[in-house]
Amino acid sequence: PRSSWLRQVPGTLLLLVFAVGIGLIAMTEQGLSLSALSGRSLSWWLTPAIVFVPTILAYTLLWHVLFLGGLRKLLGPGRWRTAAAVVITAAVYAVYHVASVDEIQGVGPMLEEIGITFAIRLVLLSFVVLSGSIAPALIADAVINYLVFLPMDHFHPPVVQALVGVSVAGAVVLVYR
């Protein structure tokens, strides 16, 4: 018999293909093509990851472990209750996420962003529940966000500044362990 990890490989690969596809669509909607990225420096590629990886980790733990886990405990066992916890978590996350995006103007774009965010989160949360692991969803979320934020200039701080920020975050984690 195959191990549980091996049974998850096809689903994990499909999830990563989904993440790359969503990220590439977001990049092209921002007017950035893959060919435009060819002349970029190594620090241009790395600083966004340094900046937001701690954030993605925190969000994943908050939403996929604490919020979803708490809601599952509150609603109790059962498939439909678990499904309800996934849908509620995805919906609350989508509204929360849009509330933190200040570039959205108008009801139409806001509802579109809520719908897209809800659908993506629904896929990621479902994968967490079905696989029993947050790791693939964490990686997929990091891939999506990396590709979404890559074109944005404010996610490319100088390497020293990015490393200082991560060091401060790491120090806080060490202090509160």
GROMACS .gro file of N, CA and C in nm:
model
  531
    1PRO      N    1   0.083  -0.120   0.000
    1PRO     CA    2   0.000   0.000   0.000
    1PRO      C    3   0.086   0.126   0.000
    2ARG      N    4   0.039   0.225  -0.074
    2ARG     CA    5   0.112   0.352  -0.079
    2ARG      C    6   0.090   0.428   0.050
    3SER      N    7   0.190   0.507   0.087
    3SER     CA    8   0.177   0.588   0.208
    3SER      C    9   0.078   0.701   0.184
    4SER      N   10   0.030   0.760   0.291
    4SER     CA   11  -0.067   0.869   0.276
    4SER      C   12  -0.006   0.988   0.203
    5TRP      N   13   0.127   1.009   0.221
    5TRP     CA   14   0.192   1.119   0.151
    5TRP      C   15   0.188   1.098   0.001
    6LEU      N   16   0.216   0.975  -0.043
    6LEU     CA   17   0.216   0.947  -0.187
    6LEU      C   18   0.078   0.961  -0.247
    7ARG      N   19  -0.024   0.929  -0.171
    7ARG     CA   20  -0.161   0.946  -0.222
    7ARG      C   21  -0.195   1.093  -0.242
    8GLN      N   22  -0.127   1.181  -0.171
    8GLN     CA   23  -0.155   1.324  -0.181
    8GLN      C   24  -0.079   1.391  -0.295
    9VAL      N   25   0.021   1.324  -0.351
    9VAL     CA   26   0.104   1.387  -0.454
    9VAL      C   27   0.024   1.436  -0.574
   10PRO      N   28  -0.063   1.355  -0.635
   10PRO     CA   29  -0.138   1.407  -0.751
   10PRO      C   30  -0.223   1.529  -0.716
   11GLY      N   31  -0.290   1.524  -0.603
   11GLY     CA   32  -0.371   1.639  -0.561
   11GLY      C   33  -0.287   1.762  -0.534
   12THR      N   34  -0.172   1.741  -0.471
   12THR     CA   35  -0.081   1.852  -0.440
   12THR      C   36  -0.029   1.915  -0.570
   13LEU      N   37   0.008   1.832  -0.666
   13LEU     CA   38   0.055   1.885  -0.795
   13LEU      C   39  -0.056   1.963  -0.865
   14LEU      N   40  -0.177   1.911  -0.860
   14LEU     CA   41  -0.291   1.982  -0.919
   14LEU      C   42  -0.314   2.116  -0.848
   15LEU      N   43  -0.301   2.116  -0.717
   15LEU     CA   44  -0.317   2.240  -0.640
   15LEU      C   45  -0.209   2.341  -0.679
   16LEU      N   46  -0.086   2.297  -0.697
   16LEU     CA   47   0.022   2.388  -0.736
   16LEU      C   48   0.004   2.441  -0.877
   17VAL      N   49  -0.045   2.358  -0.968
   17VAL     CA   50  -0.076   2.405  -1.104
   17VAL      C   51  -0.186   2.511  -1.097
   18PHE      N   52  -0.287   2.487  -1.013
   18PHE     CA   53  -0.393   2.585  -0.991
   18PHE      C   54  -0.334   2.717  -0.940
   19ALA      N   55  -0.243   2.708  -0.842
   19ALA     CA   56  -0.182   2.828  -0.783
   19ALA      C   57  -0.102   2.906  -0.887
   20VAL      N   58  -0.021   2.837  -0.965
   20VAL     CA   59   0.059   2.905  -1.068
   20VAL      C   60  -0.034   2.969  -1.171
   21GLY      N   61  -0.137   2.898  -1.211
   21GLY     CA   62  -0.233   2.954  -1.309
   21GLY      C   63  -0.300   3.080  -1.258
   22ILE      N   64  -0.349   3.076  -1.135
   22ILE     CA   65  -0.414   3.194  -1.075
   22ILE      C   66  -0.314   3.309  -1.067
   23GLY      N   67  -0.193   3.280  -1.023
   23GLY     CA   68  -0.090   3.384  -1.011
   23GLY      C   69  -0.054   3.446  -1.145
   24LEU      N   70  -0.040   3.362  -1.248
   24LEU     CA   71  -0.007   3.414  -1.381
   24LEU      C   72  -0.120   3.498  -1.439
   25ILE      N   73  -0.244   3.457  -1.414
   25ILE     CA   74  -0.359   3.537  -1.459
   25ILE      C   75  -0.355   3.674  -1.391
   26ALA      N   76  -0.328   3.676  -1.261
   26ALA     CA   77  -0.321   3.803  -1.188
   26ALA      C   78  -0.208   3.890  -1.242
   27MET      N   79  -0.094   3.829  -1.274
   27MET     CA   80   0.018   3.906  -1.329
   27MET      C   81  -0.020   3.971  -1.461
   28THR      N   82  -0.083   3.895  -1.549
   28THR     CA   83  -0.118   3.951  -1.679
   28THR      C   84  -0.225   4.058  -1.667
   29GLU      N   85  -0.315   4.044  -1.569
   29GLU     CA   86  -0.415   4.149  -1.547
   29GLU      C   87  -0.351   4.279  -1.500
   30GLN      N   88  -0.231   4.269  -1.440
   30GLN     CA   89  -0.158   4.387  -1.396
   30GLN      C   90  -0.065   4.440  -1.505
   31GLY      N   91  -0.070   4.377  -1.622
   31GLY     CA   92   0.009   4.424  -1.735
   31GLY      C   93   0.151   4.375  -1.739
   32LEU      N   94   0.184   4.268  -1.666
   32LEU     CA   95   0.320   4.216  -1.665
   32LEU      C   96   0.323   4.080  -1.732
   33SER      N   97   0.411   4.066  -1.830
   33SER     CA   98   0.426   3.937  -1.896
   33SER      C   99   0.551   3.868  -1.847
   34LEU      N  100   0.560   3.739  -1.870
   34LEU     CA  101   0.678   3.665  -1.828
   34LEU      C  102   0.803   3.712  -1.901
   35SER      N  103   0.788   3.754  -2.026
   35SER     CA  104   0.905   3.801  -2.101
   35SER      C  105   0.960   3.931  -2.042
   36ALA      N  106   0.875   4.010  -1.980
   36ALA     CA  107   0.920   4.136  -1.919
   36ALA      C  108   1.003   4.113  -1.793
   37LEU      N  109   1.003   3.992  -1.743
   37LEU     CA  110   1.074   3.961  -1.619
   37LEU      C  111   1.217   3.913  -1.642
   38SER      N  112   1.253   3.890  -1.766
   38SER     CA  113   1.381   3.824  -1.795
   38SER      C  114   1.504   3.903  -1.752
   39GLY      N  115   1.502   4.034  -1.754
   39GLY     CA  116   1.620   4.112  -1.720
   39GLY      C  117   1.630   4.155  -1.576
   40ARG      N  118   1.546   4.101  -1.490
   40ARG     CA  119   1.543   4.144  -1.350
   40ARG      C  120   1.658   4.084  -1.269
   41SER      N  121   1.701   4.156  -1.165
   41SER     CA  122   1.810   4.109  -1.081
   41SER      C  123   1.761   4.002  -0.983
   42LEU      N  124   1.855   3.931  -0.925
   42LEU     CA  125   1.822   3.828  -0.827
   42LEU      C  126   1.752   3.889  -0.705
   43SER      N  127   1.797   4.005  -0.660
   43SER     CA  128   1.733   4.068  -0.544
   43SER      C  129   1.590   4.109  -0.576
   44TRP      N  130   1.563   4.146  -0.702
   44TRP     CA  131   1.426   4.180  -0.742
   44TRP      C  132   1.336   4.058  -0.727
   45TRP      N  133   1.388   3.941  -0.757
   45TRP     CA  134   1.310   3.818  -0.746
   45TRP      C  135   1.293   3.773  -0.601
   46LEU      N  136   1.395   3.797  -0.519
   46LEU     CA  137   1.394   3.742  -0.383
   46LEU      C  138   1.326   3.830  -0.278
   47THR      N  139   1.337   3.962  -0.290
   47THR     CA  140   1.284   4.048  -0.183
   47THR      C  141   1.134   4.033  -0.159
   48PRO      N  142   1.051   4.015  -0.263
   48PRO     CA  143   0.909   3.995  -0.229
   48PRO      C  144   0.887   3.870  -0.143
   49ALA      N  145   0.960   3.764  -0.172
   49ALA     CA  146   0.946   3.642  -0.093
   49ALA      C  147   0.989   3.666   0.051
   50ILE      N  148   1.098   3.738   0.069
   50ILE     CA  149   1.148   3.768   0.204
   50ILE      C  150   1.046   3.852   0.280
   51VAL      N  151   0.981   3.943   0.209
   51VAL     CA  152   0.885   4.034   0.273
   51VAL      C  153   0.758   3.962   0.314
   52PHE      N  154   0.701   3.879   0.227
   52PHE     CA  155   0.568   3.828   0.259
   52PHE      C  156   0.560   3.683   0.304
   53VAL      N  157   0.668   3.607   0.301
   53VAL     CA  158   0.661   3.469   0.349
   53VAL      C  159   0.617   3.462   0.496
   54PRO      N  160   0.672   3.546   0.585
   54PRO     CA  161   0.621   3.542   0.723
   54PRO      C  162   0.471   3.576   0.731
   55THR      N  163   0.427   3.667   0.646
   55THR     CA  164   0.285   3.705   0.645
   55THR      C  165   0.199   3.588   0.599
   56ILE      N  166   0.241   3.520   0.494
   56ILE     CA  167   0.166   3.406   0.442
   56ILE      C  168   0.159   3.296   0.549
   57LEU      N  169   0.269   3.273   0.616
   57LEU     CA  170   0.271   3.173   0.722
   57LEU      C  171   0.172   3.210   0.832
   58ALA      N  172   0.173   3.336   0.874
   58ALA     CA  173   0.081   3.381   0.979
   58ALA      C  174  -0.065   3.369   0.934
   59TYR      N  175  -0.094   3.412   0.812
   59TYR     CA  176  -0.232   3.403   0.761
   59TYR      C  177  -0.277   3.258   0.750
   60THR      N  178  -0.189   3.172   0.702
   60THR     CA  179  -0.226   3.031   0.689
   60THR      C  180  -0.257   2.970   0.824
   61LEU      N  181  -0.173   2.998   0.921
   61LEU     CA  182  -0.200   2.946   1.056
   61LEU      C  183  -0.328   3.004   1.113
   62LEU      N  184  -0.348   3.132   1.095
   62LEU     CA  185  -0.468   3.197   1.147
   62LEU      C  186  -0.595   3.140   1.085
   63TRP      N  187  -0.601   3.137   0.953
   63TRP     CA  188  -0.726   3.100   0.885
   63TRP      C  189  -0.742   2.949   0.869
   64HIS      N  190  -0.636   2.878   0.831
   64HIS     CA  191  -0.649   2.735   0.801
   64HIS      C  192  -0.643   2.647   0.926
   65VAL      N  193  -0.578   2.697   1.031
   65VAL     CA  194  -0.567   2.617   1.153
   65VAL      C  195  -0.660   2.670   1.261
   66LEU      N  196  -0.639   2.796   1.301
   66LEU     CA  197  -0.715   2.849   1.415
   66LEU      C  198  -0.862   2.874   1.382
   67PHE      N  199  -0.891   2.952   1.278
   67PHE     CA  200  -1.030   2.987   1.247
   67PHE      C  201  -1.107   2.865   1.202
   68LEU      N  202  -1.055   2.795   1.100
   68LEU     CA  203  -1.125   2.676   1.050
   68LEU      C  204  -1.134   2.569   1.159
   69GLY      N  205  -1.024   2.546   1.230
   69GLY     CA  206  -1.025   2.445   1.336
   69GLY      C  207  -1.124   2.479   1.445
   70GLY      N  208  -1.127   2.605   1.486
   70GLY     CA  209  -1.223   2.647   1.588
   70GLY      C  210  -1.367   2.634   1.542
   71LEU      N  211  -1.391   2.670   1.419
   71LEU     CA  212  -1.526   2.659   1.364
   71LEU      C  213  -1.569   2.512   1.352
   72ARG      N  214  -1.476   2.426   1.314
   72ARG     CA  215  -1.508   2.283   1.306
   72ARG      C  216  -1.542   2.228   1.445
   73LYS      N  217  -1.471   2.272   1.547
   73LYS     CA  218  -1.502   2.228   1.683
   73LYS      C  219  -1.638   2.282   1.727
   74LEU      N  220  -1.665   2.408   1.692
   74LEU     CA  221  -1.791   2.470   1.729
   74LEU      C  222  -1.910   2.401   1.663
   75LEU      N  223  -1.896   2.369   1.535
   75LEU     CA  224  -2.007   2.307   1.461
   75LEU      C  225  -2.019   2.158   1.487
   76GLY      N  226  -1.910   2.095   1.530
   76GLY     CA  227  -1.914   1.952   1.560
   76GLY      C  228  -1.876   1.867   1.441
   77PRO      N  229  -1.870   1.735   1.463
   77PRO     CA  230  -1.827   1.644   1.357
   77PRO      C  231  -1.934   1.623   1.250
   78GLY      N  232  -1.890   1.571   1.137
   78GLY     CA  233  -1.982   1.542   1.028
   78GLY      C  234  -1.939   1.612   0.900
   79ARG      N  235  -1.968   1.547   0.788
   79ARG     CA  236  -1.928   1.603   0.657
   79ARG      C  237  -1.991   1.738   0.629
   80TRP      N  238  -2.121   1.748   0.651
   80TRP     CA  239  -2.190   1.873   0.618
   80TRP      C  240  -2.146   1.986   0.709
   81ARG      N  241  -2.120   1.955   0.834
   81ARG     CA  242  -2.072   2.057   0.927
   81ARG      C  243  -1.930   2.100   0.893
   82THR      N  244  -1.848   2.006   0.850
   82THR     CA  245  -1.713   2.040   0.806
   82THR      C  246  -1.720   2.126   0.681
   83ALA      N  247  -1.808   2.087   0.586
   83ALA     CA  248  -1.826   2.167   0.464
   83ALA      C  249  -1.874   2.307   0.498
   84ALA      N  250  -1.966   2.317   0.594
   84ALA     CA  251  -2.015   2.449   0.636
   84ALA      C  252  -1.901   2.531   0.697
   85ALA      N  253  -1.815   2.468   0.776
   85ALA     CA  254  -1.702   2.539   0.836
   85ALA      C  255  -1.607   2.590   0.728
   86VAL      N  256  -1.584   2.510   0.624
   86VAL     CA  257  -1.498   2.552   0.513
   86VAL      C  258  -1.560   2.671   0.440
   87VAL      N  259  -1.689   2.663   0.408
   87VAL     CA  260  -1.756   2.771   0.335
   87VAL      C  261  -1.760   2.899   0.419
   88ILE      N  262  -1.792   2.888   0.545
   88ILE     CA  263  -1.798   3.006   0.633
   88ILE      C  264  -1.659   3.069   0.646
   89THR      N  265  -1.557   2.986   0.665
   89THR     CA  266  -1.421   3.039   0.676
   89THR      C  267  -1.380   3.110   0.548
   90ALA      N  268  -1.408   3.050   0.434
   90ALA     CA  269  -1.374   3.112   0.305
   90ALA      C  270  -1.447   3.245   0.288
   91ALA      N  271  -1.575   3.249   0.327
   91ALA     CA  272  -1.653   3.372   0.312
   91ALA      C  273  -1.602   3.482   0.405
   92VAL      N  274  -1.577   3.449   0.529
   92VAL     CA  275  -1.527   3.549   0.625
   92VAL      C  276  -1.390   3.600   0.580
   93TYR      N  277  -1.304   3.507   0.535
   93TYR     CA  278  -1.172   3.546   0.487
   93TYR      C  279  -1.184   3.640   0.366
   94ALA      N  280  -1.273   3.609   0.274
   94ALA     CA  281  -1.287   3.692   0.154
   94ALA      C  282  -1.329   3.834   0.189
   95VAL      N  283  -1.423   3.848   0.280
   95VAL     CA  284  -1.468   3.982   0.321
   95VAL      C  285  -1.356   4.053   0.397
   96TYR      N  286  -1.289   3.981   0.486
   96TYR     CA  287  -1.176   4.039   0.560
   96TYR      C  288  -1.066   4.083   0.463
   97HIS      N  289  -1.034   4.000   0.368
   97HIS     CA  290  -0.928   4.029   0.272
   97HIS      C  291  -0.960   4.155   0.192
   98VAL      N  292  -1.083   4.168   0.145
   98VAL     CA  293  -1.121   4.284   0.066
   98VAL      C  294  -1.121   4.410   0.151
   99ALA      N  295  -1.153   4.397   0.279
   99ALA     CA  296  -1.152   4.514   0.368
   99ALA      C  297  -1.011   4.570   0.383
  100SER      N  298  -0.909   4.487   0.359
  100SER     CA  299  -0.772   4.535   0.374
  100SER      C  300  -0.710   4.582   0.242
  101VAL      N  301  -0.785   4.576   0.133
  101VAL     CA  302  -0.734   4.619   0.003
  101VAL      C  303  -0.790   4.757  -0.026
  102ASP      N  304  -0.705   4.858  -0.027
  102ASP     CA  305  -0.753   4.995  -0.042
  102ASP      C  306  -0.762   5.042  -0.187
  103GLU      N  307  -0.717   4.961  -0.283
  103GLU     CA  308  -0.723   5.003  -0.423
  103GLU      C  309  -0.859   4.980  -0.488
  104ILE      N  310  -0.946   4.902  -0.423
  104ILE     CA  311  -1.075   4.868  -0.483
  104ILE      C  312  -1.170   4.986  -0.467
  105GLN      N  313  -1.227   5.026  -0.580
  105GLN     CA  314  -1.322   5.136  -0.577
  105GLN      C  315  -1.449   5.094  -0.648
  106GLY      N  316  -1.558   5.098  -0.578
  106GLY     CA  317  -1.687   5.063  -0.635
  106GLY      C  318  -1.734   4.926  -0.589
  107VAL      N  319  -1.866   4.908  -0.594
  107VAL     CA  320  -1.927   4.785  -0.547
  107VAL      C  321  -1.895   4.668  -0.641
  108GLY      N  322  -1.900   4.692  -0.771
  108GLY     CA  323  -1.873   4.585  -0.868
  108GLY      C  324  -1.735   4.523  -0.851
  109PRO      N  325  -1.628   4.604  -0.854
  109PRO     CA  326  -1.495   4.547  -0.833
  109PRO      C  327  -1.479   4.481  -0.696
  110MET      N  328  -1.546   4.538  -0.595
  110MET     CA  329  -1.537   4.479  -0.461
  110MET      C  330  -1.601   4.340  -0.460
  111LEU      N  331  -1.719   4.327  -0.519
  111LEU     CA  332  -1.786   4.197  -0.523
  111LEU      C  333  -1.706   4.096  -0.607
  112GLU      N  334  -1.645   4.143  -0.713
  112GLU     CA  335  -1.562   4.055  -0.796
  112GLU      C  336  -1.443   4.004  -0.714
  113GLU      N  337  -1.378   4.092  -0.640
  113GLU     CA  338  -1.263   4.053  -0.558
  113GLU      C  339  -1.306   3.957  -0.448
  114ILE      N  340  -1.421   3.981  -0.387
  114ILE     CA  341  -1.472   3.890  -0.285
  114ILE      C  342  -1.496   3.753  -0.346
  115GLY      N  343  -1.557   3.749  -0.464
  115GLY     CA  344  -1.584   3.621  -0.531
  115GLY      C  345  -1.458   3.544  -0.565
  116ILE      N  346  -1.359   3.613  -0.620
  116ILE     CA  347  -1.233   3.548  -0.657
  116ILE      C  348  -1.162   3.497  -0.531
  117THR      N  349  -1.154   3.583  -0.430
  117THR     CA  350  -1.087   3.544  -0.305
  117THR      C  351  -1.159   3.429  -0.238
  118PHE      N  352  -1.292   3.433  -0.237
  118PHE     CA  353  -1.372   3.324  -0.179
  118PHE      C  354  -1.343   3.192  -0.251
  119ALA      N  355  -1.342   3.194  -0.384
  119ALA     CA  356  -1.319   3.072  -0.461
  119ALA      C  357  -1.180   3.014  -0.435
  120ILE      N  358  -1.079   3.100  -0.435
  120ILE     CA  359  -0.942   3.053  -0.410
  120ILE      C  360  -0.932   2.995  -0.269
  121ARG      N  361  -0.986   3.066  -0.172
  121ARG     CA  362  -0.978   3.019  -0.033
  121ARG      C  363  -1.057   2.890  -0.015
  122LEU      N  364  -1.169   2.877  -0.085
  122LEU     CA  365  -1.249   2.755  -0.077
  122LEU      C  366  -1.168   2.634  -0.125
  123VAL      N  367  -1.094   2.651  -0.234
  123VAL     CA  368  -1.008   2.544  -0.284
  123VAL      C  369  -0.900   2.510  -0.182
  124LEU      N  370  -0.832   2.612  -0.130
  124LEU     CA  371  -0.723   2.587  -0.035
  124LEU      C  372  -0.773   2.522   0.094
  125LEU      N  373  -0.882   2.574   0.148
  125LEU     CA  374  -0.936   2.517   0.272
  125LEU      C  375  -0.987   2.375   0.251
  126SER      N  376  -1.049   2.349   0.138
  126SER     CA  377  -1.096   2.213   0.108
  126SER      C  378  -0.979   2.117   0.101
  127PHE      N  379  -0.869   2.163   0.041
  127PHE     CA  380  -0.751   2.079   0.033
  127PHE      C  381  -0.696   2.050   0.172
  128VAL      N  382  -0.696   2.149   0.259
  128VAL     CA  383  -0.649   2.129   0.396
  128VAL      C  384  -0.733   2.022   0.465
  129VAL      N  385  -0.864   2.031   0.451
  129VAL     CA  386  -0.952   1.934   0.517
  129VAL      C  387  -0.935   1.795   0.457
  130LEU      N  388  -0.931   1.787   0.324
  130LEU     CA  389  -0.923   1.656   0.260
  130LEU      C  390  -0.786   1.589   0.278
  131SER      N  391  -0.681   1.669   0.280
  131SER     CA  392  -0.547   1.611   0.291
  131SER      C  393  -0.501   1.597   0.436
  132GLY      N  394  -0.560   1.676   0.524
  132GLY     CA  395  -0.518   1.674   0.663
  132GLY      C  396  -0.387   1.747   0.687
  133SER      N  397  -0.345   1.829   0.591
  133SER     CA  398  -0.218   1.900   0.603
  133SER      C  399  -0.233   2.043   0.551
  134ILE      N  400  -0.167   2.137   0.619
  134ILE     CA  401  -0.169   2.274   0.569
  134ILE      C  402  -0.052   2.303   0.475
  135ALA      N  403   0.047   2.215   0.472
  135ALA     CA  404   0.169   2.242   0.394
  135ALA      C  405   0.142   2.269   0.246
  136PRO      N  406   0.069   2.183   0.174
  136PRO     CA  407   0.045   2.213   0.032
  136PRO      C  408  -0.033   2.343   0.010
  137ALA      N  409  -0.130   2.369   0.097
  137ALA     CA  410  -0.207   2.493   0.085
  137ALA      C  411  -0.119   2.614   0.115
  138LEU      N  412  -0.029   2.602   0.211
  138LEU     CA  413   0.065   2.709   0.243
  138LEU      C  414   0.154   2.739   0.122
  139ILE      N  415   0.206   2.636   0.059
  139ILE     CA  416   0.292   2.655  -0.058
  139ILE      C  417   0.212   2.716  -0.173
  140ALA      N  418   0.091   2.665  -0.196
  140ALA     CA  419   0.007   2.718  -0.304
  140ALA      C  420  -0.027   2.864  -0.279
  141ASP      N  421  -0.060   2.898  -0.155
  141ASP     CA  422  -0.092   3.036  -0.119
  141ASP      C  423   0.029   3.126  -0.141
  142ALA      N  424   0.148   3.077  -0.103
  142ALA     CA  425   0.270   3.154  -0.123
  142ALA      C  426   0.297   3.177  -0.272
  143VAL      N  427   0.275   3.075  -0.354
  143VAL     CA  428   0.295   3.089  -0.500
  143VAL      C  429   0.199   3.192  -0.557
  144ILE      N  430   0.072   3.182  -0.521
  144ILE     CA  431  -0.028   3.277  -0.571
  144ILE      C  432   0.012   3.420  -0.533
  145ASN      N  433   0.041   3.441  -0.405
  145ASN     CA  434   0.072   3.576  -0.359
  145ASN      C  435   0.203   3.628  -0.417
  146TYR      N  436   0.301   3.541  -0.431
  146TYR     CA  437   0.427   3.582  -0.492
  146TYR      C  438   0.403   3.635  -0.633
  147LEU      N  439   0.326   3.560  -0.712
  147LEU     CA  440   0.301   3.603  -0.849
  147LEU      C  441   0.210   3.725  -0.856
  148VAL      N  442   0.117   3.737  -0.763
  148VAL     CA  443   0.027   3.853  -0.760
  148VAL      C  444   0.105   3.980  -0.725
  149PHE      N  445   0.192   3.971  -0.624
  149PHE     CA  446   0.262   4.089  -0.575
  149PHE      C  447   0.393   4.119  -0.647
  150LEU      N  448   0.443   4.025  -0.724
  150LEU     CA  449   0.570   4.044  -0.795
  150LEU      C  450   0.575   4.173  -0.877
  151PRO      N  451   0.470   4.207  -0.952
  151PRO     CA  452   0.476   4.329  -1.033
  151PRO      C  453   0.469   4.459  -0.954
  152MET      N  454   0.432   4.454  -0.827
  152MET     CA  455   0.412   4.576  -0.749
  152MET      C  456   0.545   4.627  -0.694
  153ASP      N  457   0.579   4.751  -0.727
  153ASP     CA  458   0.708   4.808  -0.688
  153ASP      C  459   0.730   4.811  -0.538
  154HIS      N  460   0.626   4.837  -0.459
  154HIS     CA  461   0.645   4.848  -0.315
  154HIS      C  462   0.674   4.714  -0.247
  155PHE      N  463   0.670   4.604  -0.322
  155PHE     CA  464   0.710   4.474  -0.268
  155PHE      C  465   0.853   4.438  -0.306
  156HIS      N  466   0.929   4.539  -0.348
  156HIS     CA  467   1.069   4.520  -0.385
  156HIS      C  468   1.158   4.617  -0.307
  157PRO      N  469   1.157   4.606  -0.174
  157PRO     CA  470   1.243   4.695  -0.096
  157PRO      C  471   1.390   4.653  -0.113
  158PRO      N  472   1.483   4.739  -0.073
  158PRO     CA  473   1.624   4.697  -0.076
  158PRO      C  474   1.642   4.570   0.009
  159VAL      N  475   1.734   4.486  -0.031
  159VAL     CA  476   1.755   4.357   0.036
  159VAL      C  477   1.782   4.376   0.185
  160VAL      N  478   1.862   4.475   0.220
  160VAL     CA  479   1.895   4.498   0.362
  160VAL      C  480   1.768   4.529   0.440
  161GLN      N  481   1.683   4.613   0.386
  161GLN     CA  482   1.558   4.649   0.453
  161GLN      C  483   1.470   4.525   0.470
  162ALA      N  484   1.462   4.443   0.368
  162ALA     CA  485   1.381   4.322   0.376
  162ALA      C  486   1.435   4.227   0.482
  163LEU      N  487   1.566   4.211   0.487
  163LEU     CA  488   1.627   4.121   0.586
  163LEU      C  489   1.609   4.174   0.728
  164VAL      N  490   1.616   4.306   0.745
  164VAL     CA  491   1.593   4.365   0.877
  164VAL      C  492   1.449   4.338   0.921
  165GLY      N  493   1.355   4.354   0.830
  165GLY     CA  494   1.214   4.328   0.862
  165GLY      C  495   1.190   4.184   0.903
  166VAL      N  496   1.249   4.091   0.831
  166VAL     CA  497   1.234   3.950   0.865
  166VAL      C  498   1.304   3.919   0.997
  167SER      N  499   1.417   3.982   1.022
  167SER     CA  500   1.488   3.961   1.149
  167SER      C  501   1.405   4.009   1.267
  168VAL      N  502   1.340   4.123   1.253
  168VAL     CA  503   1.254   4.174   1.359
  168VAL      C  504   1.138   4.077   1.383
  169ALA      N  505   1.077   4.029   1.275
  169ALA     CA  506   0.967   3.933   1.288
  169ALA      C  507   1.017   3.805   1.355
  170GLY      N  508   1.135   3.758   1.316
  170GLY     CA  509   1.193   3.638   1.377
  170GLY      C  510   1.221   3.658   1.525
  171ALA      N  511   1.268   3.776   1.563
  171ALA     CA  512   1.295   3.806   1.703
  171ALA      C  513   1.166   3.802   1.784
  172VAL      N  514   1.059   3.857   1.729
  172VAL     CA  515   0.930   3.855   1.797
  172VAL      C  516   0.884   3.711   1.818
  173VAL      N  517   0.899   3.627   1.716
  173VAL     CA  518   0.861   3.487   1.728
  173VAL      C  519   0.942   3.418   1.838
  174LEU      N  520   1.072   3.444   1.840
  174LEU     CA  521   1.157   3.381   1.941
  174LEU      C  522   1.120   3.427   2.082
  175VAL      N  523   1.089   3.554   2.097
  175VAL     CA  524   1.053   3.607   2.229
  175VAL      C  525   0.921   3.545   2.279
  176TYR      N  526   0.826   3.527   2.189
  176TYR     CA  527   0.694   3.478   2.231
  176TYR      C  528   0.676   3.328   2.216
  177ARG      N  529   0.785   3.252   2.193
  177ARG     CA  530   0.770   3.106   2.183
  177ARG      C  531   0.736   3.048   2.312
   0.00000   0.00000   0.00000
